Coordinates of C-alpha atoms in Angstrom, one line a residue:
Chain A
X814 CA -24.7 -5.5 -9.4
X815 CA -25.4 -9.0 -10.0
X816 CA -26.2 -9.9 -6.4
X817 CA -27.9 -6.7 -5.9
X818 CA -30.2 -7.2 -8.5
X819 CA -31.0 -11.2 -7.1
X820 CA -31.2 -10.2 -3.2
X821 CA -34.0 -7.6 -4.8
X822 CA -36.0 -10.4 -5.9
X823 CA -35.7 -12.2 -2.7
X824 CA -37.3 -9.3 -0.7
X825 CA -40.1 -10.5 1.1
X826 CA -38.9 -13.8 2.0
X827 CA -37.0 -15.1 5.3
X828 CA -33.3 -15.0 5.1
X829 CA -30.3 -15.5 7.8
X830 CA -28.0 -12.7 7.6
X831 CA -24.7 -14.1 9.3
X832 CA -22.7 -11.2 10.4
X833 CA -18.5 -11.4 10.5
X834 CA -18.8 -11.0 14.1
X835 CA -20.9 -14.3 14.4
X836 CA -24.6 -12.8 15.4
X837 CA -26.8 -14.5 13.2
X838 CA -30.2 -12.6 12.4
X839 CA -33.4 -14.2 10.8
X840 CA -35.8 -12.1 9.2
X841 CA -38.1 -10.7 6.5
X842 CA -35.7 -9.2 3.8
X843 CA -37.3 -5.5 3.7
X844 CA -35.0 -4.1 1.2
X845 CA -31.5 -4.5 0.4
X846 CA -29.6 -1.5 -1.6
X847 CA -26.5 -1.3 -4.1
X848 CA -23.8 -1.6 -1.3
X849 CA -25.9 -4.7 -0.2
X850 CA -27.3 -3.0 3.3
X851 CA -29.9 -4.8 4.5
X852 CA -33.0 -4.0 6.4
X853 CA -35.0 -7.3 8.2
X854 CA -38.2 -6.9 9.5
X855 CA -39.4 -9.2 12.5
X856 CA -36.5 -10.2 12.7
X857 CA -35.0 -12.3 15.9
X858 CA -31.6 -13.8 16.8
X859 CA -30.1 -17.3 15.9
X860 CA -28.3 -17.7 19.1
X861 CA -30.1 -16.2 21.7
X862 CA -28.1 -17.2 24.6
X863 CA -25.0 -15.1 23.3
X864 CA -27.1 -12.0 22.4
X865 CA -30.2 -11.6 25.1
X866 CA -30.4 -7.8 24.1
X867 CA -31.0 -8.2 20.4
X868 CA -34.0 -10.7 21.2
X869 CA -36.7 -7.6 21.3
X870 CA -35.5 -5.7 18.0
X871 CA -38.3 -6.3 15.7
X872 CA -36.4 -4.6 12.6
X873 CA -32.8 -3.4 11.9
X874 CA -30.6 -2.5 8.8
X875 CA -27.4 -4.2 8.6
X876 CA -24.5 -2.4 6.9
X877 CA -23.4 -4.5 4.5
X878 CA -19.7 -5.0 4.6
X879 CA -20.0 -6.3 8.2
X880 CA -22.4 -9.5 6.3
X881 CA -20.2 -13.1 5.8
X882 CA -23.4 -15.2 4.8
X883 CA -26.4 -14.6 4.0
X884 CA -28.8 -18.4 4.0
X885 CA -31.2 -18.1 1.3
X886 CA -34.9 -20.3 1.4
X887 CA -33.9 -23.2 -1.2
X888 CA -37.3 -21.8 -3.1
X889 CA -35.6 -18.1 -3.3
X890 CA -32.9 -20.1 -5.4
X891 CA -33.5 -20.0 -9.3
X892 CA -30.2 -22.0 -10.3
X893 CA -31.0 -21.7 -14.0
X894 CA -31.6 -17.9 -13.6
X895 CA -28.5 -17.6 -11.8
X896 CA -26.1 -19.7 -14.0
X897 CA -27.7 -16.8 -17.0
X898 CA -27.0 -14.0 -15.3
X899 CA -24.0 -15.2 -13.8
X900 CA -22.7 -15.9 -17.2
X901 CA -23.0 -12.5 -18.3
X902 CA -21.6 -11.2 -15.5
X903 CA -18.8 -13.1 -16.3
X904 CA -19.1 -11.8 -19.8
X905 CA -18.8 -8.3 -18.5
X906 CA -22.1 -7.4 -20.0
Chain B
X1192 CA -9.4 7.7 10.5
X1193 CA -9.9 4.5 12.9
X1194 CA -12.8 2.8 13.4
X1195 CA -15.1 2.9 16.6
X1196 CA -16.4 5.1 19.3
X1197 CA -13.8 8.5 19.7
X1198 CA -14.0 10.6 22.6
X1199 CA -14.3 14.3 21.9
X1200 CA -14.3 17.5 23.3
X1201 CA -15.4 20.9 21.4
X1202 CA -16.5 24.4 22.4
X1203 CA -20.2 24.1 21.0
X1204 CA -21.9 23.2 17.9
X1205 CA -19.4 20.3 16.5
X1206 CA -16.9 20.9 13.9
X1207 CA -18.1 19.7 10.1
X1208 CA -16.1 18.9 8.0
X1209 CA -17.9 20.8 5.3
X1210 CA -15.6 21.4 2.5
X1211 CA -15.6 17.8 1.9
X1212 CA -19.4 17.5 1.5
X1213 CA -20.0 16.7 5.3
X1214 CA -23.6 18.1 6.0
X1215 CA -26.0 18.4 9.7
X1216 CA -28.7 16.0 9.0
X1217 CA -30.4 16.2 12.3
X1218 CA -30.4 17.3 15.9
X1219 CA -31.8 15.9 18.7
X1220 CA -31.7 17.5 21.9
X1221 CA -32.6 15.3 25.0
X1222 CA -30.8 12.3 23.9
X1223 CA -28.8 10.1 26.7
X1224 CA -26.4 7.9 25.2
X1225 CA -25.3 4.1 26.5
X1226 CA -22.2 2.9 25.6
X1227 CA -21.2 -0.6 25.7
X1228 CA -22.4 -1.9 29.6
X1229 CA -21.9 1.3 30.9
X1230 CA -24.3 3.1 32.2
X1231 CA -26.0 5.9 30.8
X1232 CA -25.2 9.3 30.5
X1233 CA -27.4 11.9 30.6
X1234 CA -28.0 14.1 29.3
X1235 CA -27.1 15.3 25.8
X1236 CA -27.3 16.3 22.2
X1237 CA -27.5 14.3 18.8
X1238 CA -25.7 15.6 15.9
X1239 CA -26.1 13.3 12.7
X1240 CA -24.2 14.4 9.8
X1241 CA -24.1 12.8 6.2
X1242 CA -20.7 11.0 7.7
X1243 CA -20.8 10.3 11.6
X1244 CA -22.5 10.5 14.9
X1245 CA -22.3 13.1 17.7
X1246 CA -23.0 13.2 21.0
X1247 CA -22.4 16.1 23.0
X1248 CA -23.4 16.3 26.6
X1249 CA -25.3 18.9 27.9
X1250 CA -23.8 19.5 31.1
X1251 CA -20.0 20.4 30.6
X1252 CA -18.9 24.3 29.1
X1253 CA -16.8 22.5 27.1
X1254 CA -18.8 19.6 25.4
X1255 CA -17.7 16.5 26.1
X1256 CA -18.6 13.9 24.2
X1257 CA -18.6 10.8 21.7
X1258 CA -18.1 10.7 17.7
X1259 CA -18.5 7.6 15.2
X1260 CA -18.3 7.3 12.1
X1261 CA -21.2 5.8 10.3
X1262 CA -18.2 3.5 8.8
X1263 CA -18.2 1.5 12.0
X1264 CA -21.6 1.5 12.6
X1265 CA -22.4 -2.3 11.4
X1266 CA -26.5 -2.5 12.7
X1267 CA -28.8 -0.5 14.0
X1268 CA -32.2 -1.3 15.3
X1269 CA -35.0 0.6 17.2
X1270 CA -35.0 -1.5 20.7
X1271 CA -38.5 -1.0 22.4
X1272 CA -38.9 -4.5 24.6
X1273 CA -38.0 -3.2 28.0
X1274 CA -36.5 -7.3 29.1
X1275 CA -33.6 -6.5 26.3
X1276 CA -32.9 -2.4 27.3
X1277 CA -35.5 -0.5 30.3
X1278 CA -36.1 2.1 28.1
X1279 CA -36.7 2.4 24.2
X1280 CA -33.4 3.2 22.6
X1281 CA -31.8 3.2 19.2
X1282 CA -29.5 0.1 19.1
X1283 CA -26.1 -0.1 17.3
X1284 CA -23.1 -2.5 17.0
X1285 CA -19.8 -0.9 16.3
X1286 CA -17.5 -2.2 14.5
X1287 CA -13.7 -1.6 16.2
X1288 CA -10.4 -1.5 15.2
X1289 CA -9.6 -4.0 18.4
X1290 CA -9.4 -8.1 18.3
X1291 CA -11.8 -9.6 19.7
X1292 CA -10.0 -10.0 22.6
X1293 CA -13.0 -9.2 25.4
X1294 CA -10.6 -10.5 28.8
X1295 CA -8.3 -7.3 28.9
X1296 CA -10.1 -5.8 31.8
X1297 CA -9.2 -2.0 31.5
X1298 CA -13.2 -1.0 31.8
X1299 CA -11.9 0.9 35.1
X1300 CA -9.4 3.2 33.7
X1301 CA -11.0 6.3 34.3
X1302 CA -8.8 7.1 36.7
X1303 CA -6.3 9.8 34.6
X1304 CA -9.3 10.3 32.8
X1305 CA -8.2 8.5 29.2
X1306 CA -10.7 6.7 28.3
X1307 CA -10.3 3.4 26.4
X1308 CA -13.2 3.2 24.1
X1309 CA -11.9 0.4 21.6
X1310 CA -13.8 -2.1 23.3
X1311 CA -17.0 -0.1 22.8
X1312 CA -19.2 -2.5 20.5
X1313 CA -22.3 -1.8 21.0
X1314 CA -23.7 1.9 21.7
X1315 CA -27.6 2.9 22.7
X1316 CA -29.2 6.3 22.0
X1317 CA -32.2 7.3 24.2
X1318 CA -34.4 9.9 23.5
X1319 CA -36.4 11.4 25.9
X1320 CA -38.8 11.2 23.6
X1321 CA -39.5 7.9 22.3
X1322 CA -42.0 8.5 19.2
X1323 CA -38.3 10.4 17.6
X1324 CA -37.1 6.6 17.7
X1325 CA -38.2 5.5 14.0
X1326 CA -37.8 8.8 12.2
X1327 CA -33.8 8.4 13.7
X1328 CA -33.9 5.1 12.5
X1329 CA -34.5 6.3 9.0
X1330 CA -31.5 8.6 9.1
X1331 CA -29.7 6.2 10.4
X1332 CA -30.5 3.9 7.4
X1333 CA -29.9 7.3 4.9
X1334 CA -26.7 8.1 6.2
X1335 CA -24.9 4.8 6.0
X1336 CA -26.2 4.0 2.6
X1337 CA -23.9 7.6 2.0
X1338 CA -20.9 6.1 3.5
X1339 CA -20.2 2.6 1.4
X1340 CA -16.8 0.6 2.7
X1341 CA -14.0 3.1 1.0
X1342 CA -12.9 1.0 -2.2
X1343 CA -11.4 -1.8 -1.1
X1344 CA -9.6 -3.7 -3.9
X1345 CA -8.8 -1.4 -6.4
X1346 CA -5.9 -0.5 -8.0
X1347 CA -4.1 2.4 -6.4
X1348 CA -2.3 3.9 -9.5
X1349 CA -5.8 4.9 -11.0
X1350 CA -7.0 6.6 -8.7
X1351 CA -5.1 9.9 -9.9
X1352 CA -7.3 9.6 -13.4
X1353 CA -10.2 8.5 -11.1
X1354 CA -10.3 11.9 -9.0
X1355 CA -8.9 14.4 -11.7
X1356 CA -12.2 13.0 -14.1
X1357 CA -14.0 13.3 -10.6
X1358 CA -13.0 17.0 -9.9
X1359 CA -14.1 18.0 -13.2
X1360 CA -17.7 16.9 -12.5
X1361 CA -17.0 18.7 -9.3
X1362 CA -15.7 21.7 -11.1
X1363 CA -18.8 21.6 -13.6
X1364 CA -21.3 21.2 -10.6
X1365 CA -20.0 24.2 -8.9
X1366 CA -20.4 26.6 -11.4
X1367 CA -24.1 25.1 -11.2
X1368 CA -24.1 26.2 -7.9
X1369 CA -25.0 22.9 -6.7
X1370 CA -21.7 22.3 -4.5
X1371 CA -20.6 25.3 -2.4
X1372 CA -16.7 26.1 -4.1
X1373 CA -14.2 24.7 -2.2
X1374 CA -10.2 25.9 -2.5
X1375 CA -8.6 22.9 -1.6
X1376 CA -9.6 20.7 -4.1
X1377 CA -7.4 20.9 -6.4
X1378 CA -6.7 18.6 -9.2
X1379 CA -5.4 15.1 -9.0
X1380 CA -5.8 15.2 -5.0
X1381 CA -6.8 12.4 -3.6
X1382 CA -8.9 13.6 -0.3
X1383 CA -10.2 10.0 0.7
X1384 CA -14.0 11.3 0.8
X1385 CA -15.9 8.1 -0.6
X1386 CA -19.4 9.0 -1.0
X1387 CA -22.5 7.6 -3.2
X1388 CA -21.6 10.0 -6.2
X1389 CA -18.0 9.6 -6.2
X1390 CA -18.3 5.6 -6.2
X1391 CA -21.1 5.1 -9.1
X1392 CA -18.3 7.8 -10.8
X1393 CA -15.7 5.7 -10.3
X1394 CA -17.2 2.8 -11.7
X1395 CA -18.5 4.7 -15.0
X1396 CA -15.3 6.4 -15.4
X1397 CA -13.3 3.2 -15.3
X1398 CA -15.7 1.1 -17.6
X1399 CA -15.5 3.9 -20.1
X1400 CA -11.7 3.9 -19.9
X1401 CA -11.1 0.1 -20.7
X1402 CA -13.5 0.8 -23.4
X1403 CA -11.7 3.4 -24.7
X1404 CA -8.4 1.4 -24.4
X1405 CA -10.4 -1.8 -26.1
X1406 CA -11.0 0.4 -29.0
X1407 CA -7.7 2.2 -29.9
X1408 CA -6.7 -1.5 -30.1
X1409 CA -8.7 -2.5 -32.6
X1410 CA -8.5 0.9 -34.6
X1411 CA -5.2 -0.2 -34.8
X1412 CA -5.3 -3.4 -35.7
X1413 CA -7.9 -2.3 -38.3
X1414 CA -5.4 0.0 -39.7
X1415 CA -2.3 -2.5 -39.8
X1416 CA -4.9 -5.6 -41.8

């Protein structure tokens, strides 16, 4: 739940959601839910050369098992916050 | 239960798979369906279910048509800019069970009429009517968000506990008249079916059972000092 709970506060920002089979999408983050699906909003693709038909999609929702990376804007990234909750994830609490 | 795009055949409304949970979401009549580079075929119907996609075409006695699995469906995305697709469609990627392996050239083996659809990766829906295109998008997003990856690392010999504590929620909810009573599931079977409820179940039941386990522990130890 812990990355659940931090890719909710990064909703509204610009992400890169790397899929396993190498498409690269930047967009909004619209929502993202427990399994870690997530929707992007004016979105467009990374490498537009290998994926012309993708170019017009303006939003799409992304199952979340088929994600490898997802960038992050440096602001989005509270390391203090993250070591915390990281911790008591650790702790099992 | 592979992944990707299956051919199917059936006489005429599809088959559910309703006594584990599998429910008709939506239909669309006047859908054509796109898969991979091929082009489309016209014209059809759109069965979504709470597990998988149907497409049925229109034209045969005995449907003929195309199934996945909202398990392999890894994006979906409302397409409207006529340079990417002519016409608006409902974009998805599919996940297959195939490599990546794109040179085997078998696109033309239509011939005996098997048709190999593991190199299907990407499938368009197109509605004859275009304003449908968000509201299937939704259900789109609904529907997967019902079929998380099956549990992937954990440990097989629980899973007996896991589904007998299950069925007993199951059993309770019945009598409730919330789930329609269903024979076949019996105690202690295992019948794969991985939805939203049964996960967040999973997960409660196993934290309370290595609480439970913690605990006996220390009563004993309390006992013993």
């Amino acid at each position: 739940m812990l990355f659940f709970s931090y890719f909710k506060d990064l909703v509204g920002r610009e992400v890169t959601v790397e899929l396993k089979n190498d498409l690269a999408i930047r967009g909004t983050l619209h929502s993202v839910d427990q399994y870690l699906n997530i929707k992007l909003e004016n979105t467009r693709v990374v490498d537009q050369d290998k994926y012309p038909h993708m170019l017009s999609v303006r939003n799409c929702f992304i199952r979340g098992s088929v994600v490898r990376y997802v960038q992050l804007p440096p602001e989005g990234v509270d390391i203090e916050l993250l070591h915390d909750a990281t911790r008591r994830e650790a702790r099992g609490g | 239960m592979g992944l990707g795009v299956r051919e199917i055949r059936c006489g005429g409304e599809p088959v559910l798979d309703t006594e584990n949970g599998e429910e008709l979401m939506r239909v669309q009549a006047g859908v054509d369906i796109a898969l991979g580079n091929r082009p489309p075929e016209s014209t059809g119907t759109l069965y979504i279910t709470t597990r998988q996609v149907i497409w049925l075409s229109d034209a045969d006695n005995t449907r003929r048509g195309y199934a996945v699995d909202f398990l392999s469906i890894s994006l979906h995305a409302v397409s409207r800019d006529p340079d990417a697709y002519p016409i608006p469609c409902l974009y998805t990627q599919i996940d297959t069970d195939a490599g990546e392996d794109h040179d085997s050239d078998n696109s033309d083996s239509d011939s005996n009429h098997v048709q190999d659809l593991s190199n299907i990766r990407e499938m368009r829906l197109i509605p004859s009517d275009p304003s449908q295109l968000d509201s299937l998008f939704e259900i789109f997003c609904d529907c997967a968000e019902l079929n998380p990856e099956p549990t992937d690392e954990e440990e097989g010999e629980e899973h007996d506990w896991i589904f007998s504590a299950d069925q007993m929620q199951d059993d309770q909810a019945e009598e409730e008249g919330y789930i329609p009573h269903n024979p076949n599931n019996t105690i202690g079977q295992s019948n794969g079916n991985h939805d939203l409820a049964r996960t967040v179940l999973q997960l409660q039941i196993n934290d309370k059972r290595f609480e439970d386990a913690e605990e006996i522990e220390d009563d004993r130890d309390g006992t013993r000092h």
